[in-house]
Coordinates of C-alpha atoms and ligand atoms in Angstrom, one line a residue:
M1 CA -194.1 15.1 -173.6
A2 CA -190.4 15.5 -174.2
A3 CA -190.9 16.8 -177.7
H4 CA -191.8 20.2 -176.3
F5 CA -188.6 20.7 -174.5
R6 CA -185.1 20.6 -175.8
L7 CA -184.2 18.0 -173.2
P8 CA -186.3 15.2 -171.8
G9 CA -185.0 15.8 -168.3
T10 CA -186.7 19.2 -168.3
V11 CA -190.2 17.7 -168.0
E12 CA -189.0 15.7 -165.0
K13 CA -187.6 18.8 -163.4
L14 CA -190.9 20.7 -163.9
S15 CA -192.8 17.7 -162.5
T16 CA -190.5 17.6 -159.4
L17 CA -191.0 21.4 -158.8
I18 CA -194.8 21.1 -159.2
G19 CA -194.8 18.2 -156.8
H20 CA -193.3 20.3 -154.0
N21 CA -196.1 22.2 -152.2
S22 CA -194.5 25.6 -151.7
I23 CA -197.7 27.7 -151.0
S24 CA -196.9 30.9 -149.2
S25 CA -199.6 32.8 -147.4
V26 CA -200.0 35.4 -144.7
L27 CA -202.4 32.9 -143.1
P28 CA -200.2 30.4 -141.2
E29 CA -202.6 27.5 -141.8
Y30 CA -201.8 27.6 -145.5
D31 CA -198.1 28.7 -145.4
Q32 CA -195.5 26.1 -146.4
S33 CA -191.7 25.9 -146.4
N34 CA -190.1 26.6 -149.8
L35 CA -186.9 24.6 -149.0
A36 CA -187.8 21.5 -151.1
V37 CA -188.0 23.7 -154.2
I38 CA -184.8 25.6 -153.2
N39 CA -182.9 22.3 -152.6
S40 CA -184.0 20.8 -155.9
L41 CA -182.9 23.9 -157.8
A42 CA -179.7 24.0 -155.9
G43 CA -178.9 20.4 -156.8
W44 CA -179.6 20.9 -160.5
C45 CA -177.6 24.1 -160.6
E46 CA -174.6 22.4 -158.9
E47 CA -174.7 19.6 -161.5
L48 CA -174.4 22.3 -164.1
G49 CA -171.4 23.8 -162.5
F50 CA -173.0 26.7 -160.6
N51 CA -171.6 28.0 -157.3
V52 CA -174.6 27.7 -155.1
Q53 CA -175.6 29.8 -152.0
I54 CA -178.7 29.0 -150.0
L55 CA -179.6 32.1 -147.9
P56 CA -182.1 31.5 -145.1
V57 CA -184.6 34.4 -144.8
E58 CA -184.2 35.9 -141.3
H59 CA -187.2 35.6 -139.0
H60 CA -189.0 33.3 -141.5
P61 CA -188.1 29.7 -140.5
G62 CA -188.4 27.2 -143.4
K63 CA -187.9 29.9 -146.0
A64 CA -184.8 30.6 -148.1
N65 CA -183.5 32.3 -151.2
L66 CA -181.1 30.7 -153.7
V67 CA -178.3 32.5 -155.4
A68 CA -176.6 30.3 -158.0
T69 CA -173.7 31.7 -160.0
L70 CA -172.2 30.2 -163.2
G71 CA -168.9 31.8 -164.3
E72 CA -166.6 33.9 -162.3
D73 CA -168.3 36.7 -160.3
N74 CA -165.0 38.6 -160.0
G75 CA -166.4 41.6 -158.2
Q76 CA -166.9 43.6 -161.4
G77 CA -170.5 42.7 -161.0
G78 CA -171.8 42.5 -164.6
G79 CA -173.6 39.6 -166.1
L80 CA -177.2 38.5 -166.1
V81 CA -179.7 37.4 -163.4
F82 CA -182.6 35.1 -164.2
S83 CA -185.0 35.6 -161.3
G84 CA -188.1 33.9 -160.1
H85 CA -190.1 33.0 -157.0
T86 CA -190.3 29.5 -155.6
D87 CA -193.7 29.9 -153.9
T88 CA -197.3 29.7 -155.2
V89 CA -200.6 31.0 -154.0
P90 CA -203.0 28.6 -152.2
C91 CA -205.4 26.6 -154.4
N92 CA -208.7 24.8 -154.2
P93 CA -207.8 21.2 -155.2
E94 CA -211.4 20.1 -155.2
K95 CA -212.1 22.5 -158.1
W96 CA -209.2 21.3 -160.3
Q97 CA -209.7 18.8 -163.0
S98 CA -206.4 17.1 -162.0
D99 CA -204.2 17.1 -158.9
P100 CA -202.6 20.6 -158.7
F101 CA -199.4 19.0 -157.3
T102 CA -199.1 16.5 -160.2
L103 CA -197.8 17.8 -163.5
T104 CA -200.4 16.8 -166.1
D105 CA -199.9 17.0 -169.9
R106 CA -203.3 17.6 -171.5
D107 CA -204.6 19.6 -174.5
N108 CA -201.1 20.9 -175.4
R109 CA -200.7 22.3 -171.9
F110 CA -198.8 21.4 -168.8
Y111 CA -201.2 21.7 -165.9
G112 CA -200.1 22.2 -162.3
L113 CA -200.0 24.7 -159.5
G114 CA -197.1 27.1 -160.3
S115 CA -196.7 25.8 -163.9
C116 CA -197.1 29.3 -165.2
D117 CA -196.5 31.3 -162.0
M118 CA -193.7 30.5 -162.0
K119 CA -192.0 27.2 -161.6
G120 CA -192.1 26.6 -165.3
F121 CA -189.6 29.5 -165.8
F122 CA -186.9 27.7 -163.7
A123 CA -187.3 24.5 -165.7
L124 CA -186.8 26.5 -168.9
V125 CA -183.8 28.4 -167.5
L126 CA -182.1 25.1 -166.7
D127 CA -183.0 23.7 -170.1
A128 CA -181.4 26.8 -171.7
V129 CA -178.3 26.7 -169.5
E130 CA -177.6 23.0 -170.2
Q131 CA -176.4 23.7 -173.7
F132 CA -173.7 26.1 -172.4
R133 CA -172.1 23.4 -170.2
D134 CA -168.7 23.8 -171.7
A135 CA -168.9 27.4 -172.6
E136 CA -166.6 30.1 -171.1
F137 CA -168.6 32.6 -169.2
K138 CA -167.0 36.0 -169.5
Q139 CA -169.8 37.5 -167.3
P140 CA -171.6 35.6 -164.6
L141 CA -175.0 34.1 -165.1
I142 CA -177.0 34.1 -161.8
V143 CA -180.1 32.1 -161.1
L144 CA -182.0 33.7 -158.3
A145 CA -184.9 31.9 -156.6
T146 CA -186.8 33.8 -153.9
A147 CA -189.2 33.0 -151.1
D148 CA -192.7 34.4 -150.3
E149 CA -193.3 36.5 -153.4
E150 CA -197.0 35.8 -153.3
S151 CA -197.4 36.8 -149.6
S152 CA -195.0 39.2 -147.9
M153 CA -192.1 39.4 -150.5
S154 CA -189.9 38.6 -147.5
G155 CA -187.3 36.9 -149.7
A156 CA -186.8 39.8 -152.1
R157 CA -186.9 42.2 -149.2
A158 CA -184.1 40.3 -147.5
L159 CA -182.0 40.2 -150.6
A160 CA -182.3 43.9 -151.1
Q161 CA -180.6 44.3 -147.7
Q162 CA -177.8 41.8 -148.5
N163 CA -174.6 41.9 -150.6
A164 CA -175.0 38.6 -152.5
L165 CA -176.3 40.2 -155.7
K166 CA -175.0 43.7 -155.6
P167 CA -173.3 44.7 -158.9
G168 CA -169.8 46.2 -159.0
N169 CA -168.6 48.7 -161.6
K170 CA -170.2 46.9 -164.5
T171 CA -173.9 47.1 -165.2
R172 CA -175.8 44.0 -164.1
Y173 CA -179.1 43.0 -165.8
A174 CA -182.0 40.9 -164.7
V175 CA -185.0 39.1 -166.2
V176 CA -187.8 38.4 -163.8
G177 CA -189.6 35.5 -165.4
E178 CA -193.2 36.3 -164.4
P179 CA -195.8 35.1 -166.9
T180 CA -196.1 37.9 -169.5
S181 CA -196.7 35.7 -172.6
L182 CA -193.0 36.5 -173.4
R183 CA -193.7 40.2 -173.8
P184 CA -191.1 42.5 -172.3
I185 CA -192.4 44.6 -169.4
R186 CA -190.4 47.5 -168.2
M187 CA -192.8 49.2 -165.8
H188 CA -195.5 48.4 -163.3
K189 CA -197.4 50.3 -160.6
G190 CA -196.6 50.0 -157.0
I191 CA -199.0 48.8 -154.3
M192 CA -199.6 49.7 -150.7
M193 CA -202.4 48.7 -148.4
E194 CA -203.1 50.9 -145.4
N195 CA -205.4 50.7 -142.4
V196 CA -206.9 53.8 -140.9
R197 CA -208.2 53.5 -137.3
L198 CA -210.2 56.3 -135.7
T199 CA -211.0 56.1 -132.0
G200 CA -213.6 58.3 -130.4
R201 CA -215.8 57.6 -127.4
A202 CA -219.0 55.4 -127.3
G203 CA -222.1 56.8 -125.5
H204 CA -225.9 56.9 -125.5
S205 CA -227.3 58.1 -128.8
S206 CA -229.9 60.3 -127.2
N207 CA -227.3 63.0 -126.5
P208 CA -224.5 63.5 -129.0
A209 CA -222.5 65.3 -126.2
L210 CA -222.2 61.9 -124.4
G211 CA -219.6 60.6 -126.9
I212 CA -217.4 61.3 -129.9
S213 CA -218.6 59.5 -133.1
A214 CA -215.7 57.8 -134.9
M215 CA -218.1 57.1 -137.7
D216 CA -218.9 60.8 -138.3
A217 CA -215.1 61.4 -138.3
M218 CA -214.6 58.5 -140.7
H219 CA -217.0 60.2 -143.1
A220 CA -214.8 63.2 -143.1
V221 CA -211.6 61.1 -143.5
M222 CA -213.1 59.3 -146.5
G223 CA -213.9 62.6 -148.0
E224 CA -210.3 63.7 -147.6
L225 CA -209.0 60.4 -149.0
M226 CA -211.2 60.9 -152.1
N227 CA -209.8 64.4 -152.4
I228 CA -206.3 62.9 -152.3
R229 CA -207.4 60.4 -155.0
N230 CA -208.6 63.2 -157.2
D231 CA -205.4 65.2 -156.7
L232 CA -203.3 62.2 -157.6
A233 CA -205.3 61.5 -160.7
Q234 CA -205.0 65.1 -161.8
N235 CA -201.3 65.4 -161.1
F236 CA -200.0 62.0 -162.3
Q237 CA -200.6 60.2 -165.5
N238 CA -198.7 57.7 -167.5
A239 CA -200.0 56.8 -171.0
H240 CA -198.2 53.3 -170.9
F241 CA -200.8 52.0 -168.5
A242 CA -204.3 50.8 -169.3
V243 CA -205.5 52.8 -166.2
Q244 CA -203.3 55.8 -166.7
S245 CA -203.5 57.4 -163.2
P246 CA -202.7 56.2 -159.7
T247 CA -205.7 54.4 -158.2
M248 CA -207.0 54.3 -154.6
N249 CA -209.7 51.8 -153.6
L250 CA -211.5 52.3 -150.3
G251 CA -211.9 48.5 -149.8
C252 CA -213.5 47.8 -146.4
I253 CA -214.9 49.6 -143.4
H254 CA -215.9 48.4 -140.0
G255 CA -217.3 50.4 -137.1
G256 CA -219.9 50.7 -134.4
D257 CA -222.3 48.1 -133.1
N258 CA -225.8 49.5 -132.6
P259 CA -228.1 52.2 -134.0
N260 CA -228.7 53.7 -130.6
R261 CA -225.0 53.8 -129.5
I262 CA -222.5 56.5 -130.6
C263 CA -219.8 54.7 -132.6
G264 CA -216.6 54.6 -130.5
S265 CA -214.2 53.3 -133.1
C266 CA -214.1 52.8 -136.9
E267 CA -211.6 51.3 -139.3
L268 CA -211.1 51.6 -143.0
A269 CA -208.6 49.8 -145.2
F270 CA -207.6 51.0 -148.7
D271 CA -205.1 50.3 -151.3
L272 CA -203.1 52.7 -153.4
R273 CA -201.3 51.9 -156.7
A274 CA -198.8 54.5 -157.5
L275 CA -197.1 55.2 -160.9
P276 CA -193.4 54.9 -161.6
G277 CA -191.6 58.0 -160.3
M278 CA -193.8 58.1 -157.2
S279 CA -192.7 56.7 -153.8
N280 CA -194.9 54.8 -151.3
D281 CA -193.1 56.5 -148.4
D282 CA -193.9 60.0 -149.7
L283 CA -197.5 59.0 -150.3
R284 CA -197.8 57.7 -146.8
E285 CA -196.4 60.9 -145.4
E286 CA -198.8 63.0 -147.5
I287 CA -201.8 60.9 -146.4
R288 CA -200.9 61.2 -142.8
S289 CA -200.4 65.0 -143.0
R290 CA -203.7 65.5 -144.7
L291 CA -205.7 63.2 -142.4
T292 CA -204.2 64.6 -139.1
P293 CA -206.1 67.9 -139.2
V294 CA -209.4 66.1 -140.1
A295 CA -209.0 63.9 -137.1
Q296 CA -208.2 66.8 -134.8
Q297 CA -211.2 68.7 -136.0
H298 CA -213.4 65.7 -135.0
Q299 CA -211.5 65.1 -131.8
V300 CA -210.7 61.5 -132.6
E301 CA -207.4 59.6 -132.3
L302 CA -205.9 58.7 -135.7
E303 CA -203.7 55.7 -136.5
V304 CA -202.6 54.9 -140.1
E305 CA -200.7 51.7 -140.4
P306 CA -199.5 49.7 -143.5
L307 CA -201.1 46.3 -143.7
F308 CA -197.9 45.1 -145.4
P309 CA -194.7 46.9 -146.3
G310 CA -195.8 47.6 -149.8
V311 CA -194.1 47.3 -153.2
N312 CA -192.8 50.4 -154.9
P313 CA -193.6 51.2 -158.5
F314 CA -191.0 50.0 -161.1
E315 CA -189.6 51.4 -164.3
T316 CA -186.5 50.6 -166.3
E317 CA -185.4 53.1 -169.0
S318 CA -186.3 51.9 -172.6
S319 CA -182.6 52.6 -173.5
S320 CA -181.4 49.9 -171.1
A321 CA -179.5 47.1 -172.9
I322 CA -181.8 44.4 -171.5
V323 CA -184.9 46.2 -172.7
Q324 CA -183.3 46.8 -176.1
A325 CA -182.2 43.1 -176.4
C326 CA -185.6 41.7 -175.4
E327 CA -187.5 44.0 -177.7
R328 CA -185.2 43.0 -180.6
L329 CA -185.4 39.3 -179.8
T330 CA -189.2 39.2 -179.3
G331 CA -190.1 41.8 -181.9
A332 CA -192.4 43.4 -179.3
S333 CA -192.2 46.8 -177.8
S334 CA -191.9 46.9 -174.0
E335 CA -195.1 47.5 -172.1
A336 CA -196.5 48.3 -168.7
V337 CA -198.6 45.8 -166.6
A338 CA -201.0 46.2 -163.7
F339 CA -199.5 43.6 -161.4
A340 CA -196.6 44.1 -159.0
T341 CA -193.4 42.0 -159.0
E342 CA -190.0 41.7 -157.3
A343 CA -188.4 43.9 -159.9
P344 CA -188.2 47.0 -157.7
F345 CA -186.2 45.1 -155.1
L346 CA -183.6 44.1 -157.8
Q347 CA -183.6 47.6 -159.1
Q348 CA -183.0 48.9 -155.6
L349 CA -179.7 46.9 -155.8
G350 CA -178.8 48.8 -159.0
I351 CA -179.7 45.9 -161.3
E352 CA -181.3 47.0 -164.6
T353 CA -184.4 44.7 -164.6
L354 CA -187.0 43.6 -167.1
V355 CA -190.1 41.4 -166.5
L356 CA -190.5 38.7 -169.1
G357 CA -191.6 35.1 -168.9
P358 CA -193.6 32.2 -170.3
G359 CA -197.3 31.7 -169.7
N360 CA -200.2 34.1 -169.5
I361 CA -200.9 36.1 -166.3
D362 CA -204.6 35.2 -166.9
Q363 CA -203.8 31.6 -165.9
A364 CA -201.9 32.6 -162.8
H365 CA -203.7 32.2 -159.4
Q366 CA -206.5 30.3 -161.2
V367 CA -208.0 26.9 -161.0
D368 CA -206.4 24.6 -163.6
E369 CA -203.3 26.8 -164.0
Y370 CA -201.3 25.7 -167.0
L371 CA -198.3 26.5 -169.1
A372 CA -199.1 26.2 -172.8
H373 CA -196.6 24.1 -174.8
D374 CA -196.2 26.8 -177.5
Q375 CA -194.6 29.1 -174.9
I376 CA -191.8 26.7 -174.2
Q377 CA -189.5 26.6 -177.2
P378 CA -189.6 30.4 -177.9
C379 CA -188.8 31.0 -174.2
V380 CA -185.8 28.6 -174.2
D381 CA -184.5 30.2 -177.4
L382 CA -184.9 33.7 -176.0
L383 CA -183.1 32.8 -172.7
S384 CA -180.3 31.1 -174.7
Q385 CA -179.8 34.1 -176.8
L386 CA -179.7 36.4 -173.7
I387 CA -177.0 34.1 -172.2
K388 CA -175.0 34.4 -175.3
E389 CA -175.3 38.2 -175.5
F390 CA -174.9 39.0 -171.8
C391 CA -172.5 36.3 -170.6
L392 CA -170.4 34.9 -173.3
Q393 CA -169.4 37.9 -175.4
Ligands
ZN401 ZN1 -195.6 35.2 -159.9

């Protein structure tokens, strides 16, 4: 096993991380604390000489972020952040070939829940840092480990409100190690999920005047949402994306109870994935202002509420030093992906951020999740080179 890592201890670290159940979920019966992962990482970082801060996430008991800093963070604020999330999605152990919480080496792959998304990244970061034990860090190296990425992103949201990572005068750079098969990703779409509730008045179906049909009104609301969708598709395109326009999916609808009763209330939930340059807040406002007259016309009460706070679209300029370095070191041009990450929250702090990590997104959130051995050495080499270029020179 050890042959695939520079250091034998790295497999043990990965094995320890996989062994900690750190599932996060909006459903309380699945949700677990991430403190075991945070404490393990904190201990290893301390051994390597990092200054370690564990930051509890407010209003989320049992959840914390880790900010570990190697080298003097003298307030100038430059340097490099390696960022990852400590949680995983829930899994179905009965469908796995081996225990999801036991690291299993099979077919030139390390199997385990979180092996690719994304506990493996932390093990490789520590493996890369180990060789700079005695080096003089001119710019700080920061390892950031967050809570709840797979559910509410409460960890990244909390960090965006805090000072722990804020850069000073110098530009600070970050690599978010999500599984991208080591391809540099400098943009992704945002995501928001919204719920529309229309309230009319139930009544006997024999006389339409006895009620106000929320379902009839929803028909009109859906028409307007589809108009908005068409307008967005016409007005916004980005050729970097496989699906080049913003998308809106009307995902589920619930209303009414009986054919002979006027429908008193009806709810629709949809998602909207905006392109870089668009803002979720602006979109929410536009949707509200276009649905309000439709509801008034149908005399129903309209409520539009986010199902979660959303993630903004993300883009880092191709001229950024971190994009340039990762393109040069991987020999690959930077790309866009369809999944959302914590990158916009780091960007919000003024940190120039790129998404790049080991493993394939196709294996994330899947039964028998694995990290392929052949991702490991190239990733450690790449991380080592980034440390040299951004922290030691
Ligand atoms: Zn992930």
